[in-house]
PDB file of C-alpha atoms in Angstrom:
ATOM      1  CA  GLY A   1     168.920 158.237  35.521  1.00  0.00           C
ATOM      2  CA  ASN A   2     168.228 157.456  31.802  1.00  0.00           C
ATOM      3  CA  ASN A   3     170.303 155.000  29.947  1.00  0.00           C
ATOM      4  CA  ALA A   4     171.555 155.211  26.506  1.00  0.00           C
ATOM      5  CA  ASP A   5     168.677 153.081  24.988  1.00  0.00           C
ATOM      6  CA  GLY A   6     166.035 155.620  24.462  1.00  0.00           C
ATOM      7  CA  GLY A   7     165.900 157.094  27.928  1.00  0.00           C
ATOM      8  CA  VAL A   8     163.936 154.192  29.441  1.00  0.00           C
ATOM      9  CA  PRO A   9     164.998 153.381  32.911  1.00  0.00           C
ATOM     10  CA  ARG A  10     166.432 149.893  33.634  1.00  0.00           C
ATOM     11  CA  ARG A  11     164.469 147.505  35.810  1.00  0.00           C
ATOM     12  CA  GLY A  12     164.788 148.123  39.497  1.00  0.00           C
ATOM     13  CA  VAL A  13     166.329 151.604  39.098  1.00  0.00           C
ATOM     14  CA  PRO A  14     164.265 154.289  40.820  1.00  0.00           C
ATOM     15  CA  VAL A  15     163.271 157.398  38.898  1.00  0.00           C
ATOM     16  CA  ARG A  16     161.786 160.648  39.982  1.00  0.00           C
ATOM     17  CA  ALA A  17     159.432 160.968  37.090  1.00  0.00           C
ATOM     18  CA  ALA A  18     158.597 159.161  33.907  1.00  0.00           C
ATOM     19  CA  CYS A  19     156.540 159.919  30.880  1.00  0.00           C
ATOM     20  CA  LEU A  20     154.821 156.627  29.798  1.00  0.00           C
ATOM     21  CA  VAL A  21     153.324 156.685  26.394  1.00  0.00           C
ATOM     22  CA  ASP A  22     152.345 153.512  24.586  1.00  0.00           C
ATOM     23  CA  VAL A  23     153.927 151.269  27.187  1.00  0.00           C
ATOM     24  CA  ASP A  24     152.589 148.022  28.612  1.00  0.00           C
ATOM     25  CA  LEU A  25     152.906 148.034  32.424  1.00  0.00           C
ATOM     26  CA  VAL A  26     152.649 145.251  34.976  1.00  0.00           C
ATOM     27  CA  VAL A  27     152.017 146.768  38.430  1.00  0.00           C
ATOM     28  CA  ASP A  28     151.794 144.791  41.768  1.00  0.00           C
ATOM     29  CA  PHE A  29     149.537 146.544  44.296  1.00  0.00           C
ATOM     30  CA  THR A  30     149.492 145.656  48.023  1.00  0.00           C
ATOM     31  CA  PRO A  31     146.024 144.968  49.497  1.00  0.00           C
ATOM     32  CA  SER A  32     144.097 148.126  49.942  1.00  0.00           C
ATOM     33  CA  VAL A  33     142.959 149.388  53.359  1.00  0.00           C
ATOM     34  CA  MET A  34     139.338 148.764  52.243  1.00  0.00           C
ATOM     35  CA  ALA A  35     140.149 145.077  51.439  1.00  0.00           C
ATOM     36  CA  GLN A  36     141.759 144.715  54.884  1.00  0.00           C
ATOM     37  CA  ASP A  37     138.715 146.177  56.551  1.00  0.00           C
ATOM     38  CA  GLU A  38     136.456 143.881  54.600  1.00  0.00           C
ATOM     39  CA  ALA A  39     138.322 140.923  55.708  1.00  0.00           C
ATOM     40  CA  ALA A  40     138.483 142.027  59.332  1.00  0.00           C
ATOM     41  CA  ARG A  41     134.729 142.618  59.173  1.00  0.00           C
ATOM     42  CA  GLN A  42     134.098 139.100  57.733  1.00  0.00           C
ATOM     43  CA  ARG A  43     136.236 137.501  60.486  1.00  0.00           C
ATOM     44  CA  GLN A  44     134.367 139.480  63.146  1.00  0.00           C
ATOM     45  CA  GLN A  45     131.021 138.430  61.716  1.00  0.00           C
ATOM     46  CA  ALA A  46     132.108 134.750  61.587  1.00  0.00           C
ATOM     47  CA  GLU A  47     133.269 135.006  65.236  1.00  0.00           C
ATOM     48  CA  GLU A  48     129.906 136.552  66.261  1.00  0.00           C
ATOM     49  CA  GLU A  49     128.056 133.829  64.377  1.00  0.00           C
ATOM     50  CA  ARG A  50     130.204 131.155  66.113  1.00  0.00           C
ATOM     51  CA  GLN A  51     129.542 132.661  69.510  1.00  0.00           C
ATOM     52  CA  GLN A  52     125.816 132.891  68.806  1.00  0.00           C
ATOM     53  CA  ALA A  53     125.721 129.287  67.660  1.00  0.00           C
ATOM     54  CA  GLU A  54     127.634 128.185  70.781  1.00  0.00           C
ATOM     55  CA  LEU A  55     125.116 130.241  72.901  1.00  0.00           C
ATOM     56  CA  ALA A  56     122.220 128.756  71.182  1.00  0.00           C
ATOM     57  CA  ARG A  57     123.639 125.208  71.779  1.00  0.00           C
ATOM     58  CA  LYS A  58     124.203 125.908  75.414  1.00  0.00           C
ATOM     59  CA  GLU A  59     120.866 127.282  75.883  1.00  0.00           C
ATOM     60  CA  ALA A  60     119.216 124.353  74.134  1.00  0.00           C
ATOM     61  CA  ALA A  61     121.279 121.912  76.133  1.00  0.00           C
ATOM     62  CA  ALA A  62     120.238 123.747  79.311  1.00  0.00           C
ATOM     63  CA  ALA A  63     116.554 123.629  78.278  1.00  0.00           C
ATOM     64  CA  GLU A  64     116.685 120.058  77.526  1.00  0.00           C
ATOM     65  CA  GLU A  65     118.285 119.282  80.956  1.00  0.00           C
ATOM     66  CA  ALA A  66     115.659 121.385  82.637  1.00  0.00           C
ATOM     67  CA  ALA A  67     112.884 119.456  80.790  1.00  0.00           C
ATOM     68  CA  LYS A  68     114.504 116.198  81.831  1.00  0.00           C
ATOM     69  CA  GLN A  69     114.724 117.304  85.387  1.00  0.00           C
ATOM     70  CA  ALA A  70     111.049 118.523  85.433  1.00  0.00           C
ATOM     71  CA  ALA A  71     109.932 115.293  83.898  1.00  0.00           C
ATOM     72  CA  LYS A  72     111.810 113.255  86.483  1.00  0.00           C
ATOM     73  CA  GLU A  73     110.400 115.373  89.379  1.00  0.00           C
ATOM     74  CA  ALA A  74     106.966 114.968  87.949  1.00  0.00           C
ATOM     75  CA  THR A  75     107.314 111.286  87.717  1.00  0.00           C
ATOM     76  CA  GLU A  76     108.702 111.122  91.247  1.00  0.00           C
ATOM     77  CA  ALA A  77     105.799 113.268  92.522  1.00  0.00           C
ATOM     78  CA  ALA A  78     103.196 111.120  90.662  1.00  0.00           C
ATOM     79  CA  GLU A  79     104.778 107.944  92.054  1.00  0.00           C
ATOM     80  CA  ALA A  80     104.790 109.335  95.580  1.00  0.00           C
ATOM     81  CA  ALA A  81     101.163 110.453  95.182  1.00  0.00           C
ATOM     82  CA  ALA A  82     100.282 106.960  93.940  1.00  0.00           C
ATOM     83  CA  ARG A  83     102.006 105.277  96.888  1.00  0.00           C
ATOM     84  CA  GLU A  84     100.157 107.753  99.329  1.00  0.00           C
ATOM     85  CA  ASP A  85      96.836 107.076  97.585  1.00  0.00           C
ATOM     86  CA  GLU A  86      97.383 103.269  97.891  1.00  0.00           C
ATOM     87  CA  GLU A  87      98.315 103.581 101.526  1.00  0.00           C
ATOM     88  CA  GLN A  88      95.191 105.529 102.158  1.00  0.00           C
ATOM     89  CA  ARG A  89      93.026 102.968 100.351  1.00  0.00           C
ATOM     90  CA  ARG A  90      94.678 100.163 102.471  1.00  0.00           C
ATOM     91  CA  LYS A  91      93.810 102.085 105.523  1.00  0.00           C
ATOM     92  CA  ARG A  92      90.213 102.570 104.496  1.00  0.00           C
ATOM     93  CA  LYS A  93      89.930  98.914 103.576  1.00  0.00           C
ATOM     94  CA  ALA A  94      91.318  97.878 106.969  1.00  0.00           C
ATOM     95  CA  GLY A  95      88.979 100.309 108.673  1.00  0.00           C
ATOM     96  CA  ALA A  96      85.852  98.980 106.905  1.00  0.00           C
ATOM     97  CA  ILE A  97      86.661  95.424 107.593  1.00  0.00           C
ATOM     98  CA  ALA A  98      87.160  96.292 111.127  1.00  0.00           C
ATOM     99  CA  ALA A  99      83.953  98.372 111.295  1.00  0.00           C
ATOM    100  CA  LEU A 100      81.897  95.534 109.633  1.00  0.00           C
ATOM    101  CA  SER A 101      83.400  92.962 112.138  1.00  0.00           C
ATOM    102  CA  ALA A 102      82.622  95.135 115.083  1.00  0.00           C
ATOM    103  CA  LEU A 103      79.074  95.843 113.997  1.00  0.00           C
ATOM    104  CA  GLU A 104      78.448  92.135 113.414  1.00  0.00           C
ATOM    105  CA  ASN A 105      79.998  91.113 116.761  1.00  0.00           C
ATOM    106  CA  SER A 106      78.120  93.801 118.762  1.00  0.00           C
ATOM    107  CA  THR A 107      74.640  93.600 117.183  1.00  0.00           C
ATOM    108  CA  GLY A 108      74.501  90.739 114.696  1.00  0.00           C
ATOM    109  CA  LYS A 109      73.044  93.150 112.142  1.00  0.00           C
ATOM    110  CA  THR A 110      75.012  92.135 109.148  1.00  0.00           C
ATOM    111  CA  THR A 111      74.610  88.453 108.377  1.00  0.00           C
ATOM    112  CA  ALA A 112      71.870  87.107 110.683  1.00  0.00           C
ATOM    113  CA  ALA A 113      69.841  84.284 109.197  1.00  0.00           C
ATOM    114  CA  PRO A 114      66.632  85.268 107.373  1.00  0.00           C
ATOM    115  CA  ASN A 115      63.504  85.845 109.517  1.00  0.00           C
ATOM    116  CA  VAL A 116      65.177  85.468 112.766  1.00  0.00           C
ATOM    117  CA  ALA A 117      63.586  86.875 115.899  1.00  0.00           C
ATOM    118  CA  ASP A 118      65.009  90.096 117.290  1.00  0.00           C
ATOM    119  CA  GLU A 119      65.084  89.086 121.008  1.00  0.00           C
ATOM    120  CA  SER A 120      65.301  92.784 122.066  1.00  0.00           C
ATOM    121  CA  THR A 121      61.976  93.728 120.521  1.00  0.00           C
ATOM    122  CA  ASP A 122      60.334  90.289 120.073  1.00  0.00           C
ATOM    123  CA  SER A 123      59.722  91.173 116.442  1.00  0.00           C
ATOM    124  CA  ILE A 124      60.611  89.482 113.239  1.00  0.00           C
ATOM    125  CA  VAL A 125      63.512  91.285 111.419  1.00  0.00           C
ATOM    126  CA  CYS A 126      63.839  90.562 107.712  1.00  0.00           C
ATOM    127  CA  GLN A 127      66.877  90.624 105.558  1.00  0.00           C
ATOM    128  CA  THR A 128      67.898  91.924 102.214  1.00  0.00           C
ATOM    129  CA  HIS A 129      70.686  90.641  99.939  1.00  0.00           C
ATOM    130  CA  ILE A 130      72.725  93.661  98.848  1.00  0.00           C
ATOM    131  CA  VAL A 131      74.753  93.386  95.647  1.00  0.00           C
ATOM    132  CA  VAL A 132      76.884  96.410  94.680  1.00  0.00           C
ATOM    133  CA  ARG A 133      78.628  96.545  91.320  1.00  0.00           C
ATOM    134  CA  CYS A 134      81.991  98.402  91.422  1.00  0.00           C
ATOM    135  CA  ALA A 135      83.436 100.555  88.708  1.00  0.00           C
ATOM    136  CA  ASP A 136      85.701  97.682  87.456  1.00  0.00           C
ATOM    137  CA  GLY A 137      82.745  95.350  87.108  1.00  0.00           C
ATOM    138  CA  SER A 138      83.427  93.492  90.217  1.00  0.00           C
ATOM    139  CA  ARG A 139      80.602  92.658  92.756  1.00  0.00           C
ATOM    140  CA  CYS A 140      80.466  93.184  96.540  1.00  0.00           C
ATOM    141  CA  GLN A 141      77.569  91.269  98.145  1.00  0.00           C
ATOM    142  CA  ARG A 142      76.357  90.375 101.587  1.00  0.00           C
ATOM    143  CA  ARG A 143      73.049  89.802 103.493  1.00  0.00           C
ATOM    144  CA  PHE A 144      72.076  92.541 105.900  1.00  0.00           C
ATOM    145  CA  ARG A 145      69.126  92.853 108.363  1.00  0.00           C
ATOM    146  CA  LEU A 146      66.828  95.598 107.413  1.00  0.00           C
ATOM    147  CA  ASP A 147      67.680  97.395 110.712  1.00  0.00           C
ATOM    148  CA  ALA A 148      71.333  97.433 109.922  1.00  0.00           C
ATOM    149  CA  PRO A 149      72.931 100.815 109.325  1.00  0.00           C
ATOM    150  CA  LEU A 150      72.996 102.113 105.720  1.00  0.00           C
ATOM    151  CA  LEU A 151      76.641 103.006 106.328  1.00  0.00           C
ATOM    152  CA  ALA A 152      77.527  99.285 106.548  1.00  0.00           C
ATOM    153  CA  VAL A 153      76.780  98.976 102.767  1.00  0.00           C
ATOM    154  CA  PHE A 154      79.473 101.617 102.160  1.00  0.00           C
ATOM    155  CA  TRP A 155      81.771  99.692 104.436  1.00  0.00           C
ATOM    156  CA  LEU A 156      81.063  96.573 102.355  1.00  0.00           C
ATOM    157  CA  VAL A 157      82.378  98.236  99.285  1.00  0.00           C
ATOM    158  CA  GLU A 158      85.516  99.604 100.915  1.00  0.00           C
ATOM    159  CA  ALA A 159      86.138  96.227 102.530  1.00  0.00           C
ATOM    160  CA  GLU A 160      85.736  94.001  99.432  1.00  0.00           C
ATOM    161  CA  ALA A 161      86.580  96.179  96.473  1.00  0.00           C
ATOM    162  CA  ALA A 162      90.020  95.763  94.959  1.00  0.00           C
ATOM    163  CA  LEU A 163      92.441  98.558  95.915  1.00  0.00           C
ATOM    164  CA  ASN A 164      92.650  99.851  92.365  1.00  0.00           C
ATOM    165  CA  ALA A 165      88.813  99.840  92.107  1.00  0.00           C
ATOM    166  CA  MET A 166      88.016 101.382  95.463  1.00  0.00           C
ATOM    167  CA  PRO A 167      86.142 104.641  94.884  1.00  0.00           C
ATOM    168  CA  GLU A 168      86.823 107.930  96.630  1.00  0.00           C
ATOM    169  CA  HIS A 169      85.659 108.311 100.323  1.00  0.00           C
ATOM    170  CA  ASN A 170      82.751 110.447  99.263  1.00  0.00           C
ATOM    171  CA  PHE A 171      81.335 108.016  96.746  1.00  0.00           C
ATOM    172  CA  ALA A 172      77.538 107.397  96.520  1.00  0.00           C
ATOM    173  CA  LEU A 173      75.459 104.469  95.625  1.00  0.00           C
ATOM    174  CA  ALA A 174      72.588 104.306  93.168  1.00  0.00           C
ATOM    175  CA  THR A 175      69.777 102.101  92.106  1.00  0.00           C
ATOM    176  CA  SER A 176      69.203 101.347  88.489  1.00  0.00           C
ATOM    177  CA  PHE A 177      65.397 101.142  88.093  1.00  0.00           C
ATOM    178  CA  PRO A 178      64.121 103.472  89.145  1.00  0.00           C
ATOM    179  CA  ARG A 179      67.298 105.378  89.300  1.00  0.00           C
ATOM    180  CA  ARG A 180      67.936 106.702  92.784  1.00  0.00           C
ATOM    181  CA  LYS A 181      71.019 108.096  94.391  1.00  0.00           C
ATOM    182  CA  ILE A 182      71.879 106.976  97.972  1.00  0.00           C
ATOM    183  CA  ALA A 183      74.447 109.304  99.603  1.00  0.00           C
ATOM    184  CA  ARG A 184      76.861 108.155 102.235  1.00  0.00           C
ATOM    185  CA  PRO A 185      75.504 108.648 105.706  1.00  0.00           C
ATOM    186  CA  ALA A 186      77.615 110.804 108.046  1.00  0.00           C
ATOM    187  CA  ALA A 187      76.638 108.707 111.129  1.00  0.00           C
ATOM    188  CA  LEU A 188      75.269 105.418 112.414  1.00  0.00           C
ATOM    189  CA  PRO A 189      71.688 105.018 113.601  1.00  0.00           C
ATOM    190  CA  PRO A 190      69.926 106.685 115.441  1.00  0.00           C
ATOM    191  CA  ASP A 191      71.547 109.706 113.830  1.00  0.00           C
ATOM    192  CA  GLY A 192      71.977 107.934 110.502  1.00  0.00           C
ATOM    193  CA  PRO A 193      69.555 105.802 108.562  1.00  0.00           C
ATOM    194  CA  THR A 194      69.013 102.031 108.516  1.00  0.00           C
ATOM    195  CA  LEU A 195      68.656  99.961 105.355  1.00  0.00           C
ATOM    196  CA  ALA A 196      64.903 100.056 105.928  1.00  0.00           C
ATOM    197  CA  GLU A 197      64.774 103.703 106.403  1.00  0.00           C
ATOM    198  CA  ALA A 198      66.835 104.176 103.149  1.00  0.00           C
ATOM    199  CA  GLY A 199      64.141 102.123 101.307  1.00  0.00           C
ATOM    200  CA  LEU A 200      66.424  99.052 100.720  1.00  0.00           C
ATOM    201  CA  THR A 201      63.724  96.516 101.835  1.00  0.00           C
ATOM    202  CA  GLY A 202      63.563  94.071  98.780  1.00  0.00           C
ATOM    203  CA  ALA A 203      64.589  90.431  99.005  1.00  0.00           C
ATOM    204  CA  GLN A 204      67.572  91.601  96.858  1.00  0.00           C
ATOM    205  CA  GLU A 205      68.816  95.160  96.143  1.00  0.00           C
ATOM    206  CA  ALA A 206      71.097  95.781  93.225  1.00  0.00           C
ATOM    207  CA  LEU A 207      73.217  98.868  93.551  1.00  0.00           C
ATOM    208  CA  PHE A 208      76.167 100.351  91.754  1.00  0.00           C
ATOM    209  CA  VAL A 209      78.985 102.680  92.749  1.00  0.00           C
ATOM    210  CA  GLU A 210      78.676 106.295  91.616  1.00  0.00           C
ATOM    211  CA  SER A 211      81.889 108.191  91.820  1.00  0.00           C
ATOM    212  CA  ALA A 212      82.132 111.657  93.173  1.00  0.00           C
ATOM    213  CA  ALA A 213      82.919 112.961  89.707  1.00  0.00           C
ATOM    214  CA  HIS A 214      79.526 111.892  88.467  1.00  0.00           C
ATOM    215  CA  GLN A 215      77.519 113.159  91.396  1.00  0.00           C
TER     216      GLN A 215
END
């Protein structure tokens, strides 16, 4: 296998063995198994990172969609509650107006003229001018006979207050000086108090609405 030029094999000629001393060699190596494994590991890691990023994106999108749905449902529930509350206020207002009208028609105990004779007792029944300040600053006012039911003043507030300023059903009234709370009666006289029995006997009585939250 050696040629005549010093025993050095020709390019491309296979040899069984060679003694290389003081020779410059250029050797091409194929990729090693370790390099192949590293490349495969990097590809697998990149794929796992891509999958994790895709999963995180889907989870974030799902969470955003769930948040939007929850916000939508909360808004719809709040709007439904507001409509129901407004409808209840309208019913209370209509009921209060009807109650005042019925009371006046049956007994004349809401707006009778001052110092008119009560024909049923032959006595002089005085009046008081009730002025109630609502939470929004508006005022409800009317003249009442002193033997009118205290509950009528609560009807007055519900009848004349704006819907958005109407207090809760269990609201109370209060005087300023001296401060005195007046709870809503559960019944009409004789089971419930009259204005006189509640101490509202002045020529004019100034009251304000006290919400249930401050009671």
